[in-house]
């Protein structure tokens, strides 16, 4: 025999809303950690990994992204997804977007692209099993032979992440 539990919301003991189910059956988790941040002006030197200057948050559920240190701190252990994309002024070149966990490069996403509308787009994404208080940062790298200016349009230069579960 199957059991049915009829609820519209689940709260923790302190009364904080943890989960709601709307009349169409969609499950919402209003406190699930998530963020997206855009970059201020920045130049990447050749052959150097540089933390991306993501100083403006578009959204920051829970406040776990720090715009000063450009660091996301995992509030709980779990599986997290991160993405980052940037657009550089270089014409042709090899470049990467990388994610660092606790100061160690943990993921590299290499792109070799040709000029697209006056620059080159680079990006990548990855999934990580994090412990509570692990810190994640987003870095860029390029090998054009000269400095590359980052386009600061929020549509093409940004990073973010969220807790999967």
Short mmCIF file of N, CA and C in Angstrom, two decimals:
data_model
loop_
_atom_site.label_atom_id
_atom_site.label_comp_id
_atom_site.label_asym_id
_atom_site.label_seq_id
_atom_site.Cartn_x
_atom_site.Cartn_y
_atom_site.Cartn_z
N UNK A 1 0.83 -1.16 0.00
CA UNK A 1 0.00 0.00 0.00
C UNK A 1 0.88 1.24 0.00
N UNK A 2 0.62 2.20 -0.87
CA UNK A 2 1.39 3.45 -0.98
C UNK A 2 0.86 4.46 0.03
N UNK A 3 1.78 5.27 0.53
CA UNK A 3 1.41 6.36 1.43
C UNK A 3 1.50 7.67 0.69
N UNK A 4 0.64 8.59 1.04
CA UNK A 4 0.65 9.92 0.43
C UNK A 4 0.81 10.94 1.53
N UNK A 5 1.74 11.84 1.33
CA UNK A 5 1.99 12.94 2.26
C UNK A 5 1.54 14.21 1.57
N UNK A 6 0.55 14.88 2.09
CA UNK A 6 0.04 16.12 1.49
C UNK A 6 0.56 17.31 2.27
N UNK A 7 1.51 18.04 1.67
CA UNK A 7 2.04 19.25 2.29
C UNK A 7 2.28 20.30 1.21
N UNK A 8 2.27 21.56 1.61
CA UNK A 8 2.61 22.65 0.70
C UNK A 8 3.98 23.22 1.01
N UNK A 9 4.47 22.99 2.22
CA UNK A 9 5.75 23.55 2.62
C UNK A 9 6.40 22.69 3.70
N UNK A 10 7.73 22.73 3.70
CA UNK A 10 8.51 22.08 4.74
C UNK A 10 9.44 23.14 5.32
N UNK A 11 9.40 23.32 6.62
CA UNK A 11 10.25 24.28 7.32
C UNK A 11 11.18 23.53 8.26
N UNK A 12 12.33 24.15 8.58
CA UNK A 12 13.17 23.54 9.60
C UNK A 12 12.59 23.90 10.97
N UNK A 13 13.18 23.41 12.03
CA UNK A 13 12.64 23.58 13.37
C UNK A 13 12.51 25.06 13.75
N UNK A 14 13.42 25.89 13.25
CA UNK A 14 13.39 27.33 13.57
C UNK A 14 12.32 28.07 12.77
N UNK A 15 11.68 27.39 11.83
CA UNK A 15 10.62 28.00 11.05
C UNK A 15 11.04 28.52 9.68
N UNK A 16 12.32 28.38 9.34
CA UNK A 16 12.80 28.83 8.03
C UNK A 16 12.25 27.92 6.93
N UNK A 17 11.71 28.52 5.89
CA UNK A 17 11.17 27.75 4.77
C UNK A 17 12.28 27.03 4.03
N UNK A 18 12.21 25.72 3.97
CA UNK A 18 13.22 24.92 3.30
C UNK A 18 12.76 24.42 1.95
N UNK A 19 11.45 24.22 1.80
CA UNK A 19 10.94 23.63 0.57
C UNK A 19 9.45 23.95 0.45
N UNK A 20 9.03 24.33 -0.74
CA UNK A 20 7.60 24.52 -0.99
C UNK A 20 7.22 23.76 -2.26
N UNK A 21 5.97 23.38 -2.33
CA UNK A 21 5.44 22.71 -3.52
C UNK A 21 4.21 23.50 -3.96
N UNK A 22 4.27 24.02 -5.21
CA UNK A 22 3.13 24.82 -5.66
C UNK A 22 2.01 23.91 -6.19
N UNK A 23 0.88 24.48 -6.57
CA UNK A 23 -0.28 23.70 -6.98
C UNK A 23 -0.06 22.90 -8.26
N UNK A 24 1.01 23.22 -9.02
CA UNK A 24 1.33 22.45 -10.23
C UNK A 24 2.35 21.34 -9.95
N UNK A 25 2.80 21.24 -8.69
CA UNK A 25 3.75 20.20 -8.33
C UNK A 25 5.21 20.60 -8.43
N UNK A 26 5.48 21.87 -8.72
CA UNK A 26 6.87 22.34 -8.80
C UNK A 26 7.44 22.48 -7.40
N UNK A 27 8.63 21.92 -7.21
CA UNK A 27 9.31 21.97 -5.91
C UNK A 27 10.28 23.15 -5.93
N UNK A 28 10.14 24.03 -4.96
CA UNK A 28 10.99 25.21 -4.85
C UNK A 28 11.82 25.13 -3.59
N UNK A 29 13.10 25.52 -3.69
CA UNK A 29 14.00 25.55 -2.55
C UNK A 29 14.57 26.96 -2.43
N UNK A 30 13.90 27.85 -1.72
CA UNK A 30 14.26 29.27 -1.71
C UNK A 30 15.61 29.59 -1.08
N UNK A 31 16.17 28.71 -0.28
CA UNK A 31 17.44 29.00 0.38
C UNK A 31 18.60 28.22 -0.22
N UNK A 32 18.40 27.56 -1.37
CA UNK A 32 19.47 26.78 -1.99
C UNK A 32 20.57 27.73 -2.47
N UNK A 33 21.83 27.54 -2.03
CA UNK A 33 22.92 28.44 -2.41
C UNK A 33 23.10 28.53 -3.92
N UNK A 34 23.16 29.76 -4.43
CA UNK A 34 23.38 30.01 -5.85
C UNK A 34 23.86 31.45 -6.02
N UNK A 35 24.70 31.68 -7.05
CA UNK A 35 25.15 33.05 -7.32
C UNK A 35 25.54 33.18 -8.79
N UNK A 36 25.58 34.43 -9.25
CA UNK A 36 26.12 34.81 -10.55
C UNK A 36 26.78 36.16 -10.36
N UNK A 37 28.00 36.32 -10.88
CA UNK A 37 28.74 37.56 -10.72
C UNK A 37 29.34 37.99 -12.06
N UNK A 38 29.41 39.30 -12.26
CA UNK A 38 29.97 39.86 -13.49
C UNK A 38 31.28 40.58 -13.18
N UNK A 39 32.05 40.83 -14.23
CA UNK A 39 33.40 41.36 -14.05
C UNK A 39 33.52 42.86 -14.30
N UNK A 40 34.40 43.47 -13.53
CA UNK A 40 34.84 44.84 -13.77
C UNK A 40 36.03 44.77 -14.73
N UNK A 41 36.48 45.93 -15.21
CA UNK A 41 37.60 45.99 -16.17
C UNK A 41 38.82 45.23 -15.64
N UNK A 42 39.48 44.56 -16.58
CA UNK A 42 40.63 43.74 -16.20
C UNK A 42 41.45 43.44 -17.45
N UNK A 43 42.76 43.28 -17.26
CA UNK A 43 43.66 42.86 -18.33
C UNK A 43 44.38 41.61 -17.88
N UNK A 44 44.43 40.61 -18.75
CA UNK A 44 45.16 39.37 -18.45
C UNK A 44 46.51 39.41 -19.15
N UNK A 45 47.58 39.24 -18.38
CA UNK A 45 48.92 39.16 -18.95
C UNK A 45 49.12 37.78 -19.57
N UNK A 46 50.08 37.65 -20.44
CA UNK A 46 50.37 36.38 -21.11
C UNK A 46 50.91 35.34 -20.13
N UNK A 47 50.41 34.11 -20.26
CA UNK A 47 50.91 32.93 -19.54
C UNK A 47 50.85 33.06 -18.02
N UNK A 48 49.81 33.69 -17.51
CA UNK A 48 49.64 33.84 -16.08
C UNK A 48 48.19 33.57 -15.71
N UNK A 49 47.95 32.69 -14.74
CA UNK A 49 46.60 32.49 -14.24
C UNK A 49 46.25 33.67 -13.33
N UNK A 50 45.12 34.31 -13.61
CA UNK A 50 44.71 35.51 -12.88
C UNK A 50 43.28 35.33 -12.42
N UNK A 51 43.03 35.66 -11.14
CA UNK A 51 41.65 35.59 -10.65
C UNK A 51 40.82 36.61 -11.42
N UNK A 52 39.65 36.19 -11.87
CA UNK A 52 38.78 37.07 -12.64
C UNK A 52 38.14 38.09 -11.70
N UNK A 53 38.04 39.32 -12.17
CA UNK A 53 37.61 40.45 -11.36
C UNK A 53 36.08 40.54 -11.26
N UNK A 54 35.47 39.47 -10.78
CA UNK A 54 34.00 39.38 -10.68
C UNK A 54 33.53 40.04 -9.39
N UNK A 55 33.32 41.35 -9.46
CA UNK A 55 33.03 42.15 -8.26
C UNK A 55 31.57 42.58 -8.12
N UNK A 56 30.73 42.20 -9.05
CA UNK A 56 29.32 42.59 -8.97
C UNK A 56 28.46 41.34 -9.03
N UNK A 57 27.65 41.11 -7.99
CA UNK A 57 26.77 39.93 -8.02
C UNK A 57 25.44 40.30 -8.65
N UNK A 58 25.00 39.46 -9.57
CA UNK A 58 23.69 39.59 -10.21
C UNK A 58 22.64 39.06 -9.24
N UNK A 59 22.93 37.91 -8.63
CA UNK A 59 22.16 37.36 -7.53
C UNK A 59 23.11 36.58 -6.64
N UNK A 60 22.75 36.43 -5.37
CA UNK A 60 23.64 35.79 -4.41
C UNK A 60 22.78 35.19 -3.29
N UNK A 61 22.12 34.09 -3.59
CA UNK A 61 21.21 33.46 -2.64
C UNK A 61 22.00 32.93 -1.44
N UNK A 62 21.72 33.44 -0.28
CA UNK A 62 22.40 33.03 0.94
C UNK A 62 23.62 33.88 1.27
N UNK A 63 24.11 34.67 0.29
CA UNK A 63 25.27 35.54 0.54
C UNK A 63 26.59 34.80 0.63
N UNK A 64 26.74 33.67 -0.05
CA UNK A 64 27.97 32.87 0.06
C UNK A 64 29.04 33.28 -0.94
N UNK A 65 28.73 34.22 -1.85
CA UNK A 65 29.74 34.75 -2.77
C UNK A 65 30.21 36.09 -2.24
N UNK A 66 31.52 36.24 -2.09
CA UNK A 66 32.12 37.47 -1.58
C UNK A 66 32.69 38.25 -2.76
N UNK A 67 32.11 39.43 -3.05
CA UNK A 67 32.55 40.23 -4.20
C UNK A 67 33.91 40.88 -3.98
N UNK A 68 34.36 41.00 -2.75
CA UNK A 68 35.68 41.58 -2.47
C UNK A 68 36.78 40.56 -2.75
N UNK A 69 36.64 39.36 -2.19
CA UNK A 69 37.66 38.32 -2.39
C UNK A 69 37.40 37.49 -3.65
N UNK A 70 36.24 37.71 -4.27
CA UNK A 70 35.82 36.98 -5.49
C UNK A 70 35.80 35.47 -5.23
N UNK A 71 35.26 35.11 -4.06
CA UNK A 71 35.29 33.73 -3.59
C UNK A 71 33.89 33.27 -3.20
N UNK A 72 33.54 32.06 -3.64
CA UNK A 72 32.33 31.40 -3.17
C UNK A 72 32.76 30.44 -2.07
N UNK A 73 32.08 30.49 -0.92
CA UNK A 73 32.35 29.58 0.19
C UNK A 73 31.16 28.65 0.36
N UNK A 74 31.42 27.35 0.22
CA UNK A 74 30.34 26.35 0.33
C UNK A 74 29.80 26.33 1.75
N UNK A 75 28.49 26.56 1.92
CA UNK A 75 27.93 26.55 3.26
C UNK A 75 27.73 25.14 3.83
N UNK A 76 27.56 24.18 2.95
CA UNK A 76 27.36 22.78 3.36
C UNK A 76 28.10 21.86 2.40
N UNK A 77 28.40 20.67 2.84
CA UNK A 77 29.00 19.67 1.97
C UNK A 77 27.98 19.25 0.92
N UNK A 78 28.44 19.02 -0.30
CA UNK A 78 27.52 18.58 -1.34
C UNK A 78 28.14 18.71 -2.72
N UNK A 79 27.34 18.40 -3.72
CA UNK A 79 27.75 18.48 -5.11
C UNK A 79 27.36 19.85 -5.64
N UNK A 80 28.33 20.58 -6.23
CA UNK A 80 28.13 21.93 -6.73
C UNK A 80 28.50 22.00 -8.21
N UNK A 81 27.78 22.85 -8.94
CA UNK A 81 28.06 23.09 -10.35
C UNK A 81 28.52 24.54 -10.50
N UNK A 82 29.61 24.76 -11.27
CA UNK A 82 30.14 26.10 -11.55
C UNK A 82 30.34 26.27 -13.04
N UNK A 83 30.20 27.51 -13.50
CA UNK A 83 30.41 27.85 -14.91
C UNK A 83 31.08 29.22 -14.97
N UNK A 84 31.83 29.45 -16.03
CA UNK A 84 32.43 30.77 -16.23
C UNK A 84 32.69 30.99 -17.71
N UNK A 85 32.46 32.21 -18.17
CA UNK A 85 32.73 32.55 -19.56
C UNK A 85 33.25 33.98 -19.63
N UNK A 86 34.27 34.19 -20.46
CA UNK A 86 34.81 35.54 -20.63
C UNK A 86 35.14 35.77 -22.09
N UNK A 87 35.17 37.03 -22.44
CA UNK A 87 35.42 37.45 -23.82
C UNK A 87 36.64 38.36 -23.80
N UNK A 88 37.70 37.94 -24.52
CA UNK A 88 38.95 38.71 -24.52
C UNK A 88 39.19 39.44 -25.82
N UNK A 89 40.02 40.48 -25.76
CA UNK A 89 40.30 41.32 -26.91
C UNK A 89 41.27 40.70 -27.90
N UNK A 90 41.88 39.58 -27.58
CA UNK A 90 42.85 38.96 -28.48
C UNK A 90 42.23 38.51 -29.78
N UNK A 91 43.06 38.30 -30.79
CA UNK A 91 42.52 37.90 -32.09
C UNK A 91 42.44 36.39 -32.23
N UNK A 92 43.49 35.69 -31.95
CA UNK A 92 43.49 34.23 -31.99
C UNK A 92 44.40 33.78 -30.87
N UNK A 93 44.01 32.76 -30.16
CA UNK A 93 44.90 32.31 -29.11
C UNK A 93 44.31 31.19 -28.29
N UNK A 94 45.19 30.62 -27.50
CA UNK A 94 44.78 29.56 -26.60
C UNK A 94 44.57 30.20 -25.24
N UNK A 95 43.47 29.87 -24.62
CA UNK A 95 43.18 30.43 -23.30
C UNK A 95 42.36 29.43 -22.50
N UNK A 96 42.23 29.71 -21.22
CA UNK A 96 41.50 28.81 -20.34
C UNK A 96 40.63 29.59 -19.36
N UNK A 97 39.63 28.92 -18.90
CA UNK A 97 38.92 29.34 -17.71
C UNK A 97 39.15 28.19 -16.72
N UNK A 98 39.48 28.53 -15.49
CA UNK A 98 39.83 27.52 -14.49
C UNK A 98 39.12 27.80 -13.17
N UNK A 99 38.87 26.74 -12.44
CA UNK A 99 38.28 26.86 -11.12
C UNK A 99 39.30 26.38 -10.10
N UNK A 100 39.49 27.17 -9.06
CA UNK A 100 40.40 26.84 -7.98
C UNK A 100 39.58 26.50 -6.74
N UNK A 101 39.96 25.43 -6.05
CA UNK A 101 39.32 25.06 -4.79
C UNK A 101 40.38 25.15 -3.71
N UNK A 102 40.09 25.97 -2.71
CA UNK A 102 41.02 26.19 -1.59
C UNK A 102 42.42 26.53 -2.06
N UNK A 103 42.51 27.38 -3.11
CA UNK A 103 43.79 27.87 -3.60
C UNK A 103 44.50 26.95 -4.58
N UNK A 104 43.91 25.81 -4.93
CA UNK A 104 44.55 24.87 -5.84
C UNK A 104 43.73 24.76 -7.13
N UNK A 105 44.42 24.89 -8.27
CA UNK A 105 43.73 24.76 -9.55
C UNK A 105 43.17 23.34 -9.65
N UNK A 106 41.85 23.25 -9.77
CA UNK A 106 41.18 21.95 -9.74
C UNK A 106 40.53 21.58 -11.06
N UNK A 107 40.49 22.53 -11.99
CA UNK A 107 39.80 22.29 -13.24
C UNK A 107 40.30 23.30 -14.27
N UNK A 108 40.58 22.82 -15.50
CA UNK A 108 41.00 23.71 -16.58
C UNK A 108 40.14 23.41 -17.80
N UNK A 109 39.69 24.46 -18.46
CA UNK A 109 38.88 24.31 -19.67
C UNK A 109 39.54 25.11 -20.77
N UNK A 110 40.24 24.41 -21.65
CA UNK A 110 41.02 25.01 -22.72
C UNK A 110 40.15 25.28 -23.93
N UNK A 111 40.33 26.46 -24.52
CA UNK A 111 39.61 26.82 -25.72
C UNK A 111 40.59 27.41 -26.72
N UNK A 112 40.50 27.01 -27.96
CA UNK A 112 41.26 27.62 -29.04
C UNK A 112 40.25 28.12 -30.04
N UNK A 113 40.07 29.41 -30.07
CA UNK A 113 39.04 30.01 -30.92
C UNK A 113 39.67 31.05 -31.83
N UNK A 114 38.98 31.35 -32.91
CA UNK A 114 39.41 32.44 -33.76
C UNK A 114 38.58 33.68 -33.44
N UNK A 115 38.97 34.79 -34.03
CA UNK A 115 38.33 36.07 -33.76
C UNK A 115 36.83 36.02 -34.07
N UNK A 116 36.03 36.47 -33.11
CA UNK A 116 34.59 36.55 -33.26
C UNK A 116 34.17 37.96 -32.87
N UNK A 117 33.77 38.76 -33.84
CA UNK A 117 33.30 40.13 -33.56
C UNK A 117 34.29 40.94 -32.71
N UNK A 118 35.58 40.89 -33.06
CA UNK A 118 36.56 41.71 -32.37
C UNK A 118 37.17 41.11 -31.12
N UNK A 119 36.97 39.84 -30.87
CA UNK A 119 37.56 39.21 -29.70
C UNK A 119 37.37 37.71 -29.74
N UNK A 120 37.69 37.08 -28.63
CA UNK A 120 37.62 35.62 -28.55
C UNK A 120 36.87 35.22 -27.28
N UNK A 121 35.83 34.35 -27.40
CA UNK A 121 35.12 33.88 -26.21
C UNK A 121 35.77 32.62 -25.63
N UNK A 122 35.83 32.55 -24.31
CA UNK A 122 36.38 31.40 -23.61
C UNK A 122 35.42 31.02 -22.49
N UNK A 123 35.32 29.74 -22.18
CA UNK A 123 34.44 29.36 -21.10
C UNK A 123 34.58 27.90 -20.73
N UNK A 124 33.92 27.54 -19.65
CA UNK A 124 33.92 26.17 -19.20
C UNK A 124 33.02 26.00 -17.99
N UNK A 125 32.77 24.76 -17.65
CA UNK A 125 31.96 24.45 -16.49
C UNK A 125 32.44 23.14 -15.89
N UNK A 126 32.10 22.94 -14.62
CA UNK A 126 32.51 21.70 -13.97
C UNK A 126 31.65 21.47 -12.73
N UNK A 127 31.69 20.25 -12.25
CA UNK A 127 30.96 19.84 -11.06
C UNK A 127 31.98 19.36 -10.03
N UNK A 128 31.81 19.79 -8.78
CA UNK A 128 32.75 19.43 -7.72
C UNK A 128 32.01 18.95 -6.48
N UNK A 129 32.59 17.95 -5.81
CA UNK A 129 32.12 17.52 -4.50
C UNK A 129 32.87 18.37 -3.49
N UNK A 130 32.17 19.27 -2.80
CA UNK A 130 32.82 20.17 -1.86
C UNK A 130 32.45 19.82 -0.43
N UNK A 131 33.34 20.17 0.47
CA UNK A 131 33.07 20.09 1.90
C UNK A 131 32.59 21.46 2.36
N UNK A 132 31.92 21.50 3.51
CA UNK A 132 31.51 22.78 4.07
C UNK A 132 32.75 23.65 4.26
N UNK A 133 32.65 24.92 3.90
CA UNK A 133 33.70 25.93 4.01
C UNK A 133 34.78 25.84 2.95
N UNK A 134 34.68 24.94 1.97
CA UNK A 134 35.60 24.97 0.84
C UNK A 134 35.38 26.27 0.07
N UNK A 135 36.46 26.84 -0.47
CA UNK A 135 36.39 28.09 -1.20
C UNK A 135 36.69 27.87 -2.68
N UNK A 136 35.87 28.46 -3.54
CA UNK A 136 36.02 28.31 -4.99
C UNK A 136 36.22 29.69 -5.59
N UNK A 137 37.21 29.78 -6.50
CA UNK A 137 37.47 31.02 -7.23
C UNK A 137 37.59 30.71 -8.72
N UNK A 138 37.37 31.73 -9.54
CA UNK A 138 37.40 31.59 -11.00
C UNK A 138 38.60 32.35 -11.56
N UNK A 139 39.39 31.67 -12.37
CA UNK A 139 40.61 32.25 -12.94
C UNK A 139 40.55 32.20 -14.47
N UNK A 140 41.27 33.13 -15.07
CA UNK A 140 41.45 33.15 -16.51
C UNK A 140 42.93 33.02 -16.84
N UNK A 141 43.22 32.58 -18.04
CA UNK A 141 44.59 32.37 -18.52
C UNK A 141 44.58 32.55 -20.02
N UNK A 142 45.64 33.15 -20.57
CA UNK A 142 45.70 33.31 -22.02
C UNK A 142 47.15 33.30 -22.50
N UNK A 143 47.35 32.88 -23.76
CA UNK A 143 48.68 32.79 -24.37
C UNK A 143 48.74 33.52 -25.71
N UNK A 144 48.21 34.73 -25.78
CA UNK A 144 48.17 35.44 -27.06
C UNK A 144 49.49 36.07 -27.44
N UNK A 145 50.41 36.21 -26.50
CA UNK A 145 51.67 36.89 -26.78
C UNK A 145 51.65 38.34 -26.33
N UNK A 146 50.53 38.80 -25.80
CA UNK A 146 50.40 40.16 -25.29
C UNK A 146 49.27 40.22 -24.30
N UNK A 147 49.06 41.38 -23.74
CA UNK A 147 47.96 41.55 -22.78
C UNK A 147 46.61 41.46 -23.49
N UNK A 148 45.62 40.91 -22.79
CA UNK A 148 44.26 40.79 -23.33
C UNK A 148 43.31 41.50 -22.38
N UNK A 149 42.55 42.46 -22.93
CA UNK A 149 41.54 43.15 -22.13
C UNK A 149 40.27 42.31 -22.11
N UNK A 150 39.64 42.23 -20.94
CA UNK A 150 38.41 41.47 -20.77
C UNK A 150 37.22 42.39 -21.06
N UNK A 151 36.30 41.91 -21.89
CA UNK A 151 35.07 42.66 -22.15
C UNK A 151 34.19 42.50 -20.92
N UNK A 152 33.74 43.61 -20.36
CA UNK A 152 32.98 43.57 -19.11
C UNK A 152 31.48 43.50 -19.30
N UNK A 153 30.99 43.26 -20.50
CA UNK A 153 29.56 43.10 -20.70
C UNK A 153 29.07 41.90 -19.89
N UNK A 154 28.07 42.11 -19.06
CA UNK A 154 27.57 41.03 -18.19
C UNK A 154 26.97 39.88 -18.99
N UNK A 155 26.63 40.13 -20.25
CA UNK A 155 26.08 39.06 -21.08
C UNK A 155 27.13 38.04 -21.51
N UNK A 156 28.39 38.46 -21.57
CA UNK A 156 29.41 37.55 -22.09
C UNK A 156 30.57 37.30 -21.14
N UNK A 157 30.67 38.02 -20.04
CA UNK A 157 31.75 37.78 -19.08
C UNK A 157 31.12 37.68 -17.68
N UNK A 158 31.02 36.45 -17.20
CA UNK A 158 30.41 36.21 -15.89
C UNK A 158 30.72 34.79 -15.43
N UNK A 159 30.50 34.55 -14.15
CA UNK A 159 30.60 33.19 -13.62
C UNK A 159 29.55 33.01 -12.54
N UNK A 160 29.32 31.75 -12.21
CA UNK A 160 28.34 31.48 -11.18
C UNK A 160 28.39 30.03 -10.77
N UNK A 161 27.51 29.69 -9.85
CA UNK A 161 27.45 28.32 -9.39
C UNK A 161 26.27 28.11 -8.46
N UNK A 162 26.01 26.84 -8.19
CA UNK A 162 24.91 26.52 -7.30
C UNK A 162 25.06 25.11 -6.74
N UNK A 163 24.42 24.89 -5.61
CA UNK A 163 24.38 23.58 -4.97
C UNK A 163 23.41 22.69 -5.73
N UNK A 164 23.90 21.55 -6.18
CA UNK A 164 23.01 20.57 -6.83
C UNK A 164 22.29 19.76 -5.75
N UNK A 165 23.05 19.30 -4.78
CA UNK A 165 22.45 18.55 -3.70
C UNK A 165 23.45 17.75 -2.93
#
